[in-house]
Coordinates of N, CA and C in Angstrom, one line a residue:
M1 N 34.7 2.8 -27.0 CA 34.6 2.4 -25.6 C 33.5 3.2 -24.9
A2 N 33.4 4.5 -25.2 CA 32.4 5.4 -24.5 C 31.0 4.9 -25.0
E3 N 30.9 4.5 -26.2 CA 29.6 4.0 -26.7 C 29.1 2.7 -25.9
D4 N 30.1 1.8 -25.7 CA 29.8 0.6 -24.8 C 29.3 1.0 -23.4
T5 N 29.9 2.1 -22.9 CA 29.6 2.5 -21.5 C 28.2 3.1 -21.5
D6 N 27.9 3.9 -22.6 CA 26.6 4.5 -22.7 C 25.5 3.5 -22.9
D7 N 25.8 2.4 -23.7 CA 24.9 1.4 -23.9 C 24.7 0.6 -22.6
Q8 N 25.7 0.4 -21.7 CA 25.6 -0.3 -20.6 C 24.7 0.5 -19.6
L9 N 25.0 1.7 -19.6 CA 24.2 2.6 -18.7 C 22.7 2.7 -19.0
I10 N 22.4 2.7 -20.4 CA 20.9 2.7 -20.7 C 20.3 1.3 -20.4
E11 N 21.1 0.2 -20.6 CA 20.6 -1.1 -20.1 C 20.3 -1.1 -18.7
I12 N 21.2 -0.6 -17.9 CA 21.0 -0.6 -16.5 C 20.0 0.2 -16.1
Y13 N 19.8 1.2 -16.7 CA 18.6 2.3 -16.4 C 17.3 1.6 -16.9
K14 N 17.3 1.0 -17.9 CA 16.1 0.2 -18.4 C 15.6 -0.8 -17.4
L15 N 16.7 -1.6 -16.9 CA 16.4 -2.6 -15.9 C 16.0 -2.0 -14.6
H16 N 16.5 -1.0 -14.2 CA 16.1 -0.4 -12.9 C 14.7 0.2 -13.1
A17 N 14.4 0.8 -14.2 CA 13.1 1.3 -14.4 C 12.0 0.2 -14.4
D18 N 12.3 -0.9 -15.0 CA 11.5 -2.0 -15.0 C 11.3 -2.6 -13.6
L19 N 12.4 -2.7 -12.8 CA 12.3 -3.1 -11.4 C 11.3 -2.1 -10.6
A20 N 11.5 -0.9 -10.9 CA 10.7 0.1 -10.1 C 9.1 -0.2 -10.4
D21 N 8.9 -0.4 -11.7 CA 7.6 -0.8 -12.1 C 7.0 -2.1 -11.5
R22 N 7.9 -3.0 -11.3 CA 7.4 -4.2 -10.6 C 7.2 -4.0 -9.2
V23 N 7.9 -3.1 -8.5 CA 7.5 -2.8 -7.1 C 6.2 -2.1 -7.1
S24 N 5.8 -1.3 -8.0 CA 4.5 -0.7 -8.0 C 3.4 -1.7 -8.3
Q25 N 3.7 -2.8 -9.1 CA 2.8 -3.8 -9.4 C 2.6 -4.7 -8.2
R26 N 3.7 -4.9 -7.5 CA 3.5 -5.7 -6.2 C 2.7 -4.9 -5.2
R27 N 2.8 -3.6 -5.2 CA 2.2 -2.8 -4.2 C 0.7 -2.9 -4.5
A28 N 0.4 -2.8 -5.8 CA -1.1 -2.8 -6.2 C -1.6 -4.2 -5.9
T29 N -0.8 -5.2 -6.0 CA -1.4 -6.6 -5.6 C -1.5 -6.7 -4.1
S30 N -0.7 -6.1 -3.4 CA -0.7 -6.1 -1.9 C -2.0 -5.4 -1.5
N31 N -2.3 -4.3 -2.2 CA -3.5 -3.5 -1.8 C -4.7 -4.4 -2.2
Q32 N -4.8 -5.1 -3.2 CA -5.9 -6.0 -3.6 C -6.1 -7.1 -2.5
L33 N -4.9 -7.7 -2.1 CA -5.0 -8.7 -1.3 C -5.6 -8.2 0.1
H34 N -5.1 -7.1 0.7 CA -5.7 -6.7 1.8 C -7.2 -6.1 1.7
T35 N -7.5 -5.6 0.6 CA -9.0 -5.3 0.5 C -9.8 -6.5 0.4
S36 N -9.3 -7.6 -0.2 CA -10.1 -8.8 -0.4 C -10.3 -9.5 1.0
I37 N -9.1 -9.5 1.9 CA -9.2 -10.1 3.2 C -10.3 -9.3 4.0
L38 N -10.1 -8.0 4.0 CA -11.1 -7.2 4.8 C -12.6 -7.3 4.3
G39 N -12.7 -7.3 3.1 CA -14.1 -7.5 2.4 C -14.6 -8.9 2.9
G40 N -13.8 -9.9 2.7 CA -14.2 -11.2 3.3 C -14.6 -11.3 4.7
L41 N -13.8 -10.6 5.5 CA -14.2 -10.5 6.9 C -15.4 -9.8 7.2
I42 N -15.7 -8.8 6.5 CA -17.0 -8.0 6.7 C -18.2 -8.9 6.2
A43 N -17.9 -9.7 5.1 CA -19.0 -10.6 4.7 C -19.2 -11.7 5.7
L44 N -18.1 -12.2 6.3 CA -18.2 -13.3 7.3 C -19.0 -12.8 8.5
V45 N -18.7 -11.6 8.9 CA -19.4 -11.0 10.1 C -21.0 -10.8 9.7
G46 N -21.2 -10.4 8.5 CA -22.6 -10.2 8.1 C -23.3 -11.5 8.0
L47 N -22.7 -12.6 7.6 CA -23.3 -13.9 7.5 C -23.3 -14.4 8.9
L48 N -22.5 -14.3 9.8 CA -22.7 -14.7 11.2 C -23.8 -14.0 11.9
V49 N -24.0 -12.7 11.7 CA -25.2 -12.0 12.2 C -26.4 -12.5 11.8
R50 N -26.5 -12.8 10.4 CA -27.6 -13.3 9.8 C -28.0 -14.7 10.3
I51 N -27.2 -15.5 10.5 CA -27.4 -16.9 10.9 C -27.6 -17.0 12.4
N52 N -26.9 -16.2 13.2 CA -27.0 -16.3 14.6 C -27.1 -14.9 15.3
P53 N -28.3 -14.4 15.2 CA -28.5 -13.0 15.6 C -28.7 -12.8 17.1
D54 N -28.3 -13.8 17.9 CA -28.4 -13.8 19.3 C -27.2 -13.0 20.0
E55 N -27.1 -13.1 21.4 CA -26.1 -12.3 22.1 C -24.6 -12.7 21.8
S56 N -24.5 -14.0 21.5 CA -23.2 -14.6 21.3 C -22.5 -14.0 20.2
I57 N -23.2 -13.4 19.3 CA -22.5 -12.8 18.1 C -21.7 -11.7 18.4
S58 N -21.9 -11.0 19.4 CA -21.0 -9.9 19.8 C -19.6 -10.2 20.0
V59 N -19.4 -11.5 20.4 CA -17.9 -11.9 20.7 C -17.2 -12.1 19.4
Y60 N -18.1 -12.6 18.4 CA -17.4 -12.8 17.0 C -17.2 -11.5 16.3
V61 N -18.1 -10.5 16.5 CA -17.9 -9.2 16.0 C -16.7 -8.6 16.7
A62 N -16.4 -8.6 17.9 CA -15.3 -8.2 18.5 C -14.0 -8.8 18.0
I63 N -14.0 -10.1 17.9 CA -12.9 -10.8 17.3 C -12.5 -10.4 15.9
A64 N -13.7 -10.2 15.1 CA -13.5 -9.7 13.7 C -12.9 -8.3 13.8
G65 N -13.3 -7.5 14.7 CA -12.7 -6.1 14.9 C -11.3 -6.1 15.1
V66 N -10.8 -7.0 16.1 CA -9.4 -7.1 16.4 C -8.6 -7.5 15.1
F67 N -9.2 -8.7 14.5 CA -8.4 -9.2 13.3 C -8.3 -8.1 12.3
G68 N -9.5 -7.4 11.9 CA -9.5 -6.4 10.9 C -8.7 -5.3 11.3
L69 N -8.5 -4.9 12.5 CA -7.5 -3.9 12.9 C -6.1 -4.2 12.7
L70 N -5.8 -5.5 12.9 CA -4.5 -6.1 12.7 C -4.2 -6.0 11.1
V71 N -5.1 -6.5 10.3 CA -4.9 -6.5 8.8 C -4.7 -5.1 8.4
C72 N -5.4 -4.1 8.9 CA -5.4 -2.7 8.5 C -3.9 -2.1 8.9
A73 N -3.5 -2.6 10.1 CA -2.1 -2.1 10.5 C -1.1 -2.7 9.6
S74 N -1.3 -4.0 9.3 CA -0.3 -4.7 8.3 C -0.3 -3.8 6.9
W75 N -1.5 -3.6 6.5 CA -1.7 -2.9 5.2 C -0.9 -1.5 5.3
L76 N -1.2 -0.7 6.3 CA -0.5 0.6 6.4 C 1.0 0.5 6.4
Y77 N 1.6 -0.7 7.1 CA 3.0 -0.8 7.2 C 3.5 -1.3 5.9
T78 N 2.6 -2.1 5.1 CA 3.0 -2.4 3.8 C 3.2 -1.3 3.0
I79 N 2.2 -0.4 2.9 CA 2.2 0.9 2.0 C 3.4 1.6 2.4
F80 N 3.8 1.8 3.6 CA 5.0 2.6 4.1 C 6.2 2.0 3.6
S81 N 6.4 0.6 3.7 CA 7.5 -0.1 3.2 C 7.7 0.0 1.7
Y82 N 6.6 -0.1 1.0 CA 6.7 0.1 -0.6 C 7.1 1.5 -0.9
K83 N 6.6 2.6 -0.1 CA 7.0 3.8 -0.3 C 8.5 4.1 -0.1
Q84 N 8.9 3.5 0.9 CA 10.5 3.6 1.2 C 11.2 3.0 0.1
L85 N 10.8 1.8 -0.3 CA 11.5 1.1 -1.4 C 11.5 1.8 -2.7
N86 N 10.3 2.4 -3.0 CA 10.2 3.2 -4.3 C 11.1 4.4 -4.2
S87 N 11.1 5.1 -3.0 CA 12.0 6.3 -2.9 C 13.4 6.0 -3.1
I88 N 13.9 4.8 -2.6 CA 15.3 4.4 -2.7 C 15.5 4.1 -4.2
K89 N 14.7 3.4 -4.8 CA 14.9 3.0 -6.3 C 14.9 4.3 -7.1
F90 N 14.0 5.3 -6.8 CA 14.1 6.5 -7.7 C 15.3 7.3 -7.4
E91 N 15.9 7.3 -6.1 CA 17.1 8.0 -5.8 C 18.2 7.4 -6.6
A92 N 18.2 6.1 -6.8 CA 19.3 5.4 -7.6 C 19.1 5.8 -9.0
M93 N 17.8 5.8 -9.5 CA 17.6 6.2 -10.9 C 18.1 7.6 -11.2
H94 N 17.8 8.5 -10.2 CA 18.2 9.9 -10.5 C 19.7 10.0 -10.6
K95 N 20.5 9.1 -9.9 CA 21.9 9.1 -10.0 C 22.3 8.6 -11.4
L96 N 21.6 7.6 -11.8 CA 22.0 7.0 -13.2 C 21.7 8.0 -14.2
E97 N 20.6 8.8 -14.1 CA 20.2 9.7 -15.1 C 21.1 10.9 -15.2
E98 N 21.9 11.1 -14.1 CA 22.8 12.1 -14.2 C 24.0 11.9 -15.4
M99 N 24.1 10.6 -15.7 CA 25.1 10.2 -16.7 C 24.4 10.0 -18.1
L100 N 23.1 10.4 -18.2 CA 22.4 10.2 -19.3 C 22.0 11.7 -20.1
P101 N 21.9 11.8 -21.3 CA 21.5 13.0 -21.9 C 20.3 13.7 -21.4
F102 N 19.2 12.9 -20.9 CA 18.0 13.6 -20.4 C 17.7 12.8 -19.2
Q103 N 17.3 13.6 -18.2 CA 16.9 13.0 -16.8 C 15.4 13.1 -16.7
F104 N 14.7 12.0 -17.3 CA 13.3 12.0 -17.4 C 12.7 12.0 -16.1
F105 N 13.0 11.0 -15.2 CA 12.4 10.9 -13.8 C 12.7 12.0 -12.9
A106 N 14.0 12.6 -13.0 CA 14.4 13.8 -12.2 C 13.5 15.0 -12.7
E107 N 13.2 15.1 -13.9 CA 12.4 16.2 -14.4 C 10.9 16.0 -14.0
E108 N 10.5 14.7 -14.0 CA 9.2 14.4 -13.6 C 8.9 14.7 -12.0
W109 N 10.0 14.3 -11.2 CA 10.0 14.5 -9.9 C 9.8 16.0 -9.4
K110 N 10.4 16.9 -10.3 CA 10.3 18.4 -10.1 C 8.9 18.8 -9.9
H111 N 7.9 18.1 -10.5 CA 6.6 18.6 -10.7 C 5.6 17.7 -9.7
Q112 N 6.2 17.0 -8.8 CA 5.3 16.1 -8.1 C 4.4 16.8 -7.1
D113 N 4.9 18.1 -6.7 CA 4.1 18.9 -5.7 C 2.7 19.2 -6.2
K114 N 2.5 19.2 -7.5 CA 1.2 19.6 -8.1 C 0.2 18.6 -8.0
Y115 N 0.5 17.3 -7.6 CA -0.4 16.3 -7.5 C -0.3 15.7 -6.1
P116 N -1.5 15.2 -5.7 CA -1.5 14.5 -4.4 C -0.5 13.3 -4.4
R117 N 0.1 12.9 -3.4 CA 1.0 11.9 -3.4 C 0.1 10.6 -3.3
L118 N 0.5 9.6 -4.0 CA -0.3 8.4 -4.1 C -0.3 7.7 -2.8
T119 N 0.9 7.8 -2.0 CA 0.8 7.2 -0.6 C -0.2 7.8 0.3
I120 N -0.4 9.0 0.2 CA -1.4 9.8 1.0 C -2.7 9.3 0.6
V121 N -3.1 9.3 -0.7 CA -4.3 8.8 -1.1 C -4.6 7.3 -0.8
E122 N -3.5 6.5 -1.0 CA -3.5 5.1 -0.7 C -3.9 4.8 0.7
R123 N -3.4 5.6 1.6 CA -3.7 5.3 3.1 C -5.2 5.5 3.5
I124 N -5.9 6.2 2.7 CA -7.3 6.5 3.1 C -8.2 5.2 3.2
L125 N -7.9 4.3 2.4 CA -8.8 3.1 2.5 C -8.5 2.2 3.7
P126 N -7.2 1.9 4.0 CA -7.0 1.1 5.3 C -7.4 1.9 6.5
I127 N -7.4 3.2 6.6 CA -7.8 3.9 7.6 C -9.3 3.9 7.7
A128 N -10.0 4.0 6.6 CA -11.4 3.8 6.7 C -11.9 2.4 7.1
F129 N -11.2 1.4 6.5 CA -11.6 0.0 7.0 C -11.2 -0.1 8.4
G130 N -10.0 0.5 9.0 CA -9.8 0.4 10.3 C -10.8 1.1 11.3
M131 N -11.4 2.1 10.8 CA -12.3 2.7 11.6 C -13.7 1.9 11.7
L132 N -14.0 1.2 10.6 CA -15.0 0.3 10.6 C -14.9 -0.9 11.6
F133 N -13.6 -1.5 11.5 CA -13.3 -2.6 12.5 C -13.1 -2.1 13.8
L134 N -12.7 -1.0 14.1 CA -12.7 -0.3 15.4 C -14.2 -0.3 15.9
G135 N -15.1 0.1 15.1 CA -16.5 0.1 15.4 C -16.9 -1.2 15.7
F136 N -16.5 -2.3 15.0 CA -17.0 -3.7 15.3 C -16.4 -4.1 16.7
L137 N -15.1 -3.7 17.0 CA -14.5 -4.0 18.3 C -15.3 -3.4 19.4
V138 N -15.6 -2.1 19.2 CA -16.3 -1.4 20.2 C -17.8 -1.9 20.4
Y139 N -18.4 -2.2 19.4 CA -19.8 -2.7 19.5 C -19.7 -4.1 20.2
G140 N -18.7 -5.0 19.7 CA -18.7 -6.3 20.3 C -18.4 -6.2 21.8
I141 N -17.5 -5.4 22.2 CA -17.2 -5.3 23.7 C -18.3 -4.6 24.4
A142 N -18.9 -3.6 23.9 CA -20.0 -3.1 24.6 C -21.3 -4.0 24.7
S143 N -21.5 -4.7 23.6 CA -22.6 -5.7 23.6 C -22.4 -6.8 24.5
T144 N -21.2 -7.2 24.7 CA -20.9 -8.3 25.6 C -20.9 -7.9 27.1
F145 N -20.3 -6.7 27.4 CA -20.2 -6.4 28.8 C -21.1 -5.2 29.3
C146 N -21.6 -4.4 28.5 CA -22.4 -3.2 28.9 C -23.9 -3.5 28.8
F147 N -24.4 -4.1 27.7 CA -25.8 -4.2 27.5 C -26.5 -5.5 27.8
K148 N -26.0 -6.1 28.9 CA -26.7 -7.3 29.3 C -27.7 -7.1 30.4

């Protein structure tokens, strides 16, 4: 009977580890999606400036700035949400590990202070993009209202 329970625990643990890995994969896909959207928006602004370099372009640049900032905010929120989801999953895994002979993730977790947290590193890109799109917005508004 104890062997059946151990086997069940190991299967549950494997399933949970796989689900945690899937969350990480979805997180990476989300990052790629946001990067693609923002890169496309930058390319669109560049194309518009090249095609139509007159004064009306500042309105489009400002609109792109607003849209880009919204996408950056969405991206940061998504990163935060995935961080919370992963934290909850690993807490559950630590509880499962207490019933197993070796606590792999709990042991790994003890050493996490030695490395920069992925979430902190991961936030740099949306913040950098956000600053760029804030610049677009400021330029668009200043060009429209101040430099006429």
